Amino acid sequence: MKRIYIVLTYSGTNLSKIIKHWTKDEFSHVSIALDEDLKEMYSFGRLHPYNPFWAGLVHEVPNEGTYKRFFRTKANVYSIEVEDHQFVDLRNTIYKMWENRKKYKFNIIGLLAIGFKKEVKMHNYFYCAEFVKYVLEKAHIDLNLPDKMIRPEDFKSIENKTLEYSGLLNKYKKKSLLKDYIEILKYKTANQNK
């Protein structure tokens, strides 16, 4: 078994504020990560931190790019256990899309249509939630997500997920290091008492 990570965020950008206003949801963006440290995290979003209109398939890093600029980004990080073959299929789908990333475009019309309770799908066009759902489905990871009008907030309804972290995204790695440090201290303390 392997773990994958669903990362819900709210950055406070103008677009995220519009999305939050329309949906009344806590989070306005979702990413998928293949590792606990979120070094292999992908989504559809800004390609450049200062240009919201230049968007597409992005490799996101918690303390770089857009997240470095919007350092007050709030996040929930969930982990989900998947079969080894599902993980391989998921990784391969994401990597293949990444290799061909220039052919994929940001589905701004589909994203805005959600505010009007409409669905607009176009070939090779995605917004963040469409992308995450698409790669999960390609890997046959069934999480009982809505068939239509998928929103980042819908990923909160996934069963058998574990909330790994809730707080500022730029503090996530520090929390992970602290957790490791505490485990080491526990181990040392237990061995000293023997």
Short mmCIF file of C-alpha atoms in Angstrom, two decimals:
data_model
loop_
_atom_site.label_atom_id
_atom_site.label_comp_id
_atom_site.label_asym_id
_atom_site.label_seq_id
_atom_site.Cartn_x
_atom_site.Cartn_y
_atom_site.Cartn_z
CA MET A 1 0.00 0.00 0.00
CA LYS A 2 1.06 3.58 -0.71
CA ARG A 3 -0.18 6.97 0.44
CA ILE A 4 -1.18 9.89 -1.73
CA TYR A 5 -1.98 13.38 -0.49
CA ILE A 6 -4.87 15.71 -1.26
CA VAL A 7 -3.99 19.30 -0.42
CA LEU A 8 -6.79 21.85 -0.05
CA THR A 9 -5.71 25.49 0.05
CA TYR A 10 -6.98 29.03 0.27
CA SER A 11 -4.31 31.56 -0.72
CA GLY A 12 -6.20 34.84 -0.56
CA THR A 13 -5.50 35.76 -4.20
CA ASN A 14 -8.18 37.80 -5.95
CA LEU A 15 -9.35 34.73 -7.89
CA SER A 16 -9.50 32.61 -4.72
CA LYS A 17 -11.54 35.35 -3.02
CA ILE A 18 -14.01 35.35 -5.95
CA ILE A 19 -14.28 31.55 -5.81
CA LYS A 20 -14.78 31.62 -2.03
CA HIS A 21 -17.44 34.33 -2.36
CA TRP A 22 -19.37 32.34 -4.98
CA THR A 23 -19.06 28.90 -3.41
CA LYS A 24 -19.05 29.90 0.30
CA ASP A 25 -16.43 27.15 0.72
CA GLU A 26 -13.47 27.21 3.08
CA PHE A 27 -10.96 26.23 0.37
CA SER A 28 -10.69 27.37 -3.25
CA HIS A 29 -7.88 25.17 -4.61
CA VAL A 30 -6.92 21.49 -4.56
CA SER A 31 -3.68 19.73 -5.47
CA ILE A 32 -2.52 16.14 -5.46
CA ALA A 33 0.85 15.05 -4.08
CA LEU A 34 2.66 11.77 -4.49
CA ASP A 35 4.82 12.19 -1.38
CA GLU A 36 4.46 13.22 2.25
CA ASP A 37 6.83 16.19 1.88
CA LEU A 38 4.68 17.60 -0.97
CA LYS A 39 7.68 17.82 -3.28
CA GLU A 40 5.70 15.96 -5.95
CA MET A 41 2.55 18.13 -5.84
CA TYR A 42 0.55 18.95 -9.00
CA SER A 43 -2.51 20.94 -9.95
CA PHE A 44 -3.85 23.46 -12.43
CA GLY A 45 -3.11 27.01 -11.40
CA ARG A 46 -0.82 30.00 -11.93
CA LEU A 47 2.28 29.34 -13.97
CA HIS A 48 3.78 32.59 -12.66
CA PRO A 49 3.15 33.98 -9.13
CA TYR A 50 2.41 37.49 -10.41
CA ASN A 51 0.16 36.63 -13.36
CA PRO A 52 -3.22 35.00 -12.60
CA PHE A 53 -4.12 34.87 -16.32
CA TRP A 54 -1.16 32.67 -17.29
CA ALA A 55 -2.25 29.31 -15.92
CA GLY A 56 -2.00 25.61 -16.67
CA LEU A 57 -0.59 22.37 -15.27
CA VAL A 58 1.77 23.28 -12.44
CA HIS A 59 4.25 21.50 -10.20
CA GLU A 60 3.64 23.21 -6.86
CA VAL A 61 6.04 23.49 -3.93
CA PRO A 62 4.84 24.80 -0.53
CA ASN A 63 7.50 27.50 -0.07
CA GLU A 64 8.16 28.44 -3.70
CA GLY A 65 6.43 30.28 -6.52
CA THR A 66 2.83 31.27 -5.84
CA TYR A 67 2.90 29.83 -2.32
CA LYS A 68 6.01 31.83 -1.50
CA ARG A 69 4.30 35.01 -2.69
CA PHE A 70 1.06 34.16 -0.85
CA PHE A 71 2.77 32.91 2.29
CA ARG A 72 -0.41 33.11 4.40
CA THR A 73 -2.00 30.27 2.42
CA LYS A 74 -4.20 28.10 4.63
CA ALA A 75 -4.17 24.36 4.00
CA ASN A 76 -5.58 20.99 4.94
CA VAL A 77 -3.41 18.04 3.95
CA TYR A 78 -5.17 14.67 3.75
CA SER A 79 -3.60 11.29 3.08
CA ILE A 80 -5.32 8.37 1.39
CA GLU A 81 -4.10 4.80 1.19
CA VAL A 82 -4.09 3.28 -2.30
CA GLU A 83 -2.93 0.02 -3.80
CA ASP A 84 0.61 -0.07 -5.22
CA HIS A 85 -0.64 -0.49 -8.81
CA GLN A 86 -3.03 2.45 -8.39
CA PHE A 87 -0.16 4.61 -7.17
CA VAL A 88 1.94 3.64 -10.20
CA ASP A 89 -0.97 4.39 -12.56
CA LEU A 90 -1.58 7.75 -10.87
CA ARG A 91 2.08 8.71 -11.01
CA ASN A 92 2.35 7.65 -14.66
CA THR A 93 -0.75 9.65 -15.63
CA ILE A 94 0.56 12.78 -13.92
CA TYR A 95 4.06 12.38 -15.39
CA LYS A 96 2.68 11.83 -18.89
CA MET A 97 0.56 14.96 -18.59
CA TRP A 98 3.57 16.85 -17.25
CA GLU A 99 5.68 15.79 -20.24
CA ASN A 100 2.94 17.12 -22.55
CA ARG A 101 1.92 20.06 -20.34
CA LYS A 102 1.90 22.61 -23.18
CA LYS A 103 -1.15 20.94 -24.71
CA TYR A 104 -3.21 21.38 -21.52
CA LYS A 105 -4.94 24.67 -20.75
CA PHE A 106 -6.61 26.20 -17.72
CA ASN A 107 -10.42 25.89 -17.79
CA ILE A 108 -11.27 29.39 -16.53
CA ILE A 109 -14.74 29.21 -18.13
CA GLY A 110 -15.48 25.92 -16.34
CA LEU A 111 -14.22 27.35 -13.08
CA LEU A 112 -16.37 30.48 -13.33
CA ALA A 113 -19.40 28.44 -14.46
CA ILE A 114 -19.45 26.69 -11.06
CA GLY A 115 -20.56 30.02 -9.57
CA PHE A 116 -23.65 29.77 -11.79
CA LYS A 117 -24.16 26.07 -10.96
CA LYS A 118 -23.21 25.07 -14.52
CA GLU A 119 -20.63 22.64 -15.85
CA VAL A 120 -18.42 23.53 -18.82
CA LYS A 121 -15.98 20.84 -19.93
CA MET A 122 -13.53 21.17 -22.79
CA HIS A 123 -11.00 18.69 -24.15
CA ASN A 124 -7.55 19.15 -22.52
CA TYR A 125 -8.82 22.02 -20.36
CA PHE A 126 -8.86 21.64 -16.58
CA TYR A 127 -9.21 23.65 -13.43
CA CYS A 128 -7.69 22.26 -10.23
CA ALA A 129 -10.54 20.04 -9.00
CA GLU A 130 -11.22 18.65 -12.50
CA PHE A 131 -7.56 17.71 -12.83
CA VAL A 132 -7.31 15.95 -9.46
CA LYS A 133 -10.52 14.03 -10.09
CA TYR A 134 -9.36 13.11 -13.62
CA VAL A 135 -5.99 11.66 -12.55
CA LEU A 136 -7.61 9.74 -9.69
CA GLU A 137 -10.17 8.23 -12.07
CA LYS A 138 -7.48 7.32 -14.61
CA ALA A 139 -5.75 5.35 -11.83
CA HIS A 140 -9.07 3.66 -10.89
CA ILE A 141 -9.07 5.28 -7.46
CA ASP A 142 -12.75 5.62 -6.68
CA LEU A 143 -13.41 8.17 -3.98
CA ASN A 144 -17.13 8.70 -4.63
CA LEU A 145 -16.64 12.25 -5.87
CA PRO A 146 -19.53 14.09 -7.57
CA ASP A 147 -20.00 13.29 -11.26
CA LYS A 148 -20.46 16.92 -12.24
CA MET A 149 -19.37 20.36 -11.08
CA ILE A 150 -16.51 19.19 -8.90
CA ARG A 151 -15.20 21.74 -6.39
CA PRO A 152 -12.11 21.62 -4.17
CA GLU A 153 -14.37 21.38 -1.11
CA ASP A 154 -15.84 18.10 -2.46
CA PHE A 155 -12.56 16.38 -1.58
CA LYS A 156 -13.39 16.84 2.11
CA SER A 157 -16.12 14.22 1.71
CA ILE A 158 -13.70 11.43 0.80
CA GLU A 159 -14.08 8.48 3.14
CA ASN A 160 -11.08 6.75 4.73
CA LYS A 161 -8.88 9.84 4.51
CA THR A 162 -6.59 11.00 7.29
CA LEU A 163 -6.15 14.66 8.11
CA GLU A 164 -2.37 14.96 8.36
CA TYR A 165 -2.17 18.73 8.83
CA SER A 166 -4.30 21.85 9.12
CA GLY A 167 -2.73 25.31 9.22
CA LEU A 168 -0.48 27.55 7.19
CA LEU A 169 0.99 25.68 4.23
CA ASN A 170 4.44 27.21 4.76
CA LYS A 171 4.52 25.63 8.25
CA TYR A 172 3.69 22.13 6.97
CA LYS A 173 7.29 20.95 6.52
CA LYS A 174 8.25 22.32 9.90
CA LYS A 175 5.40 20.33 11.43
CA SER A 176 6.67 17.21 9.65
CA LEU A 177 10.21 17.77 10.95
CA LEU A 178 8.89 18.36 14.47
CA LYS A 179 6.92 15.10 14.29
CA ASP A 180 10.09 13.23 13.25
CA TYR A 181 12.08 14.89 16.05
CA ILE A 182 9.48 13.89 18.66
CA GLU A 183 9.57 10.29 17.42
CA ILE A 184 13.39 10.25 17.73
CA LEU A 185 13.19 11.65 21.27
CA LYS A 186 10.60 9.02 22.23
CA TYR A 187 12.83 6.28 20.82
CA LYS A 188 15.92 7.59 22.66
CA THR A 189 13.99 7.96 25.94
CA ALA A 190 12.58 4.44 25.65
CA ASN A 191 16.04 2.97 24.99
CA GLN A 192 17.67 4.90 27.85
CA ASN A 193 15.20 3.40 30.32
CA LYS A 194 16.13 -0.17 29.38
#
